[in-house]
């Protein structure tokens, strides 16, 4: 394997970074509304730091339906789907 390959594979596993790259290249992508992370920044994307911020986002700012996935897991492991309820 080329020496840098593991780092490239890690980049492609990061959903936010990969989505930003594909969008920059003009390819159609999903439109992330926010990311939940205690430590990372995501440019202009809204970052939620804790459960309280997540709940506020879901109650006040989210555009439904929403689909959530862990940033760095594969397939649909840990995925959630939410729709607005009255």
Short mmCIF file of C-alpha atoms in Angstrom, two decimals:
data_model
loop_
_atom_site.label_atom_id
_atom_site.label_comp_id
_atom_site.label_asym_id
_atom_site.label_seq_id
_atom_site.Cartn_x
_atom_site.Cartn_y
_atom_site.Cartn_z
CA UNK A 1 0.00 0.00 0.00
CA UNK A 2 1.19 3.53 -0.63
CA UNK A 3 2.28 5.24 2.61
CA UNK A 4 -0.49 7.89 2.62
CA UNK A 5 -3.35 5.53 1.81
CA UNK A 6 -4.56 5.02 5.42
CA UNK A 7 -4.95 8.80 5.83
CA UNK A 8 -6.94 9.08 2.61
CA UNK A 9 -9.21 6.21 3.66
CA UNK A 10 -9.89 8.05 6.94
CA UNK A 11 -10.88 11.17 5.02
CA UNK A 12 -13.36 9.24 2.91
CA UNK A 13 -14.90 7.73 6.05
CA UNK A 14 -15.63 11.24 7.41
CA UNK A 15 -19.11 12.01 6.11
CA UNK A 16 -18.97 15.78 6.64
CA UNK A 17 -15.59 16.22 4.93
CA UNK A 18 -16.47 13.94 2.04
CA UNK A 19 -19.82 15.68 1.51
CA UNK A 20 -18.08 19.08 1.46
CA UNK A 21 -15.54 17.84 -1.10
CA UNK A 22 -18.18 16.29 -3.38
CA UNK A 23 -20.31 19.44 -3.19
CA UNK A 24 -17.27 21.62 -3.98
CA UNK A 25 -16.65 19.45 -7.05
CA UNK A 26 -20.21 20.16 -8.23
CA UNK A 27 -21.66 16.76 -7.46
CA UNK A 28 -25.12 16.44 -5.89
CA UNK A 29 -24.95 15.67 -2.17
CA UNK A 30 -27.05 15.71 0.94
CA UNK A 31 -27.31 19.02 2.79
CA UNK A 32 -26.08 18.57 6.38
CA UNK A 33 -27.96 20.81 8.81
CA UNK A 34 -25.69 20.36 11.83
CA UNK A 35 -23.08 18.09 13.38
CA UNK A 36 -22.79 16.90 16.96
CA UNK A 37 -19.23 16.95 18.27
CA UNK A 38 -17.61 18.00 21.52
CA UNK A 39 -14.26 18.82 19.89
CA UNK A 40 -14.41 19.33 16.12
CA UNK A 41 -15.26 22.36 13.99
CA UNK A 42 -16.96 22.03 10.59
CA UNK A 43 -16.50 25.38 8.91
CA UNK A 44 -19.86 27.11 8.49
CA UNK A 45 -21.87 24.03 9.51
CA UNK A 46 -23.65 24.45 12.84
CA UNK A 47 -21.91 22.40 15.56
CA UNK A 48 -23.91 21.11 18.50
CA UNK A 49 -21.78 20.43 21.57
CA UNK A 50 -24.11 18.58 23.95
CA UNK A 51 -27.52 16.98 24.44
CA UNK A 52 -29.19 20.27 25.36
CA UNK A 53 -28.00 21.91 22.13
CA UNK A 54 -29.13 18.87 20.13
CA UNK A 55 -32.61 18.97 21.68
CA UNK A 56 -32.90 22.72 21.06
CA UNK A 57 -31.85 22.25 17.44
CA UNK A 58 -34.42 19.48 16.92
CA UNK A 59 -37.19 21.57 18.51
CA UNK A 60 -36.39 24.97 16.99
CA UNK A 61 -34.08 24.86 13.97
CA UNK A 62 -34.19 21.47 12.22
CA UNK A 63 -35.80 21.12 8.81
CA UNK A 64 -37.76 17.87 8.88
CA UNK A 65 -37.52 15.06 8.03
CA UNK A 66 -34.03 14.63 9.46
CA UNK A 67 -31.65 11.72 9.12
CA UNK A 68 -28.73 11.30 11.49
CA UNK A 69 -25.61 9.17 11.22
CA UNK A 70 -22.41 8.86 13.18
CA UNK A 71 -19.65 10.82 11.47
CA UNK A 72 -17.28 7.93 11.00
CA UNK A 73 -19.13 4.60 10.98
CA UNK A 74 -19.94 2.61 7.87
CA UNK A 75 -23.21 1.38 6.40
CA UNK A 76 -26.25 2.38 8.48
CA UNK A 77 -24.78 1.59 11.90
CA UNK A 78 -26.19 4.07 14.42
CA UNK A 79 -28.52 5.80 11.96
CA UNK A 80 -31.65 7.59 13.14
CA UNK A 81 -34.59 9.11 11.29
CA UNK A 82 -36.84 11.79 12.71
CA UNK A 83 -39.94 13.55 11.60
CA UNK A 84 -41.69 16.50 13.09
CA UNK A 85 -44.61 15.76 15.38
CA UNK A 86 -47.23 18.11 16.77
#
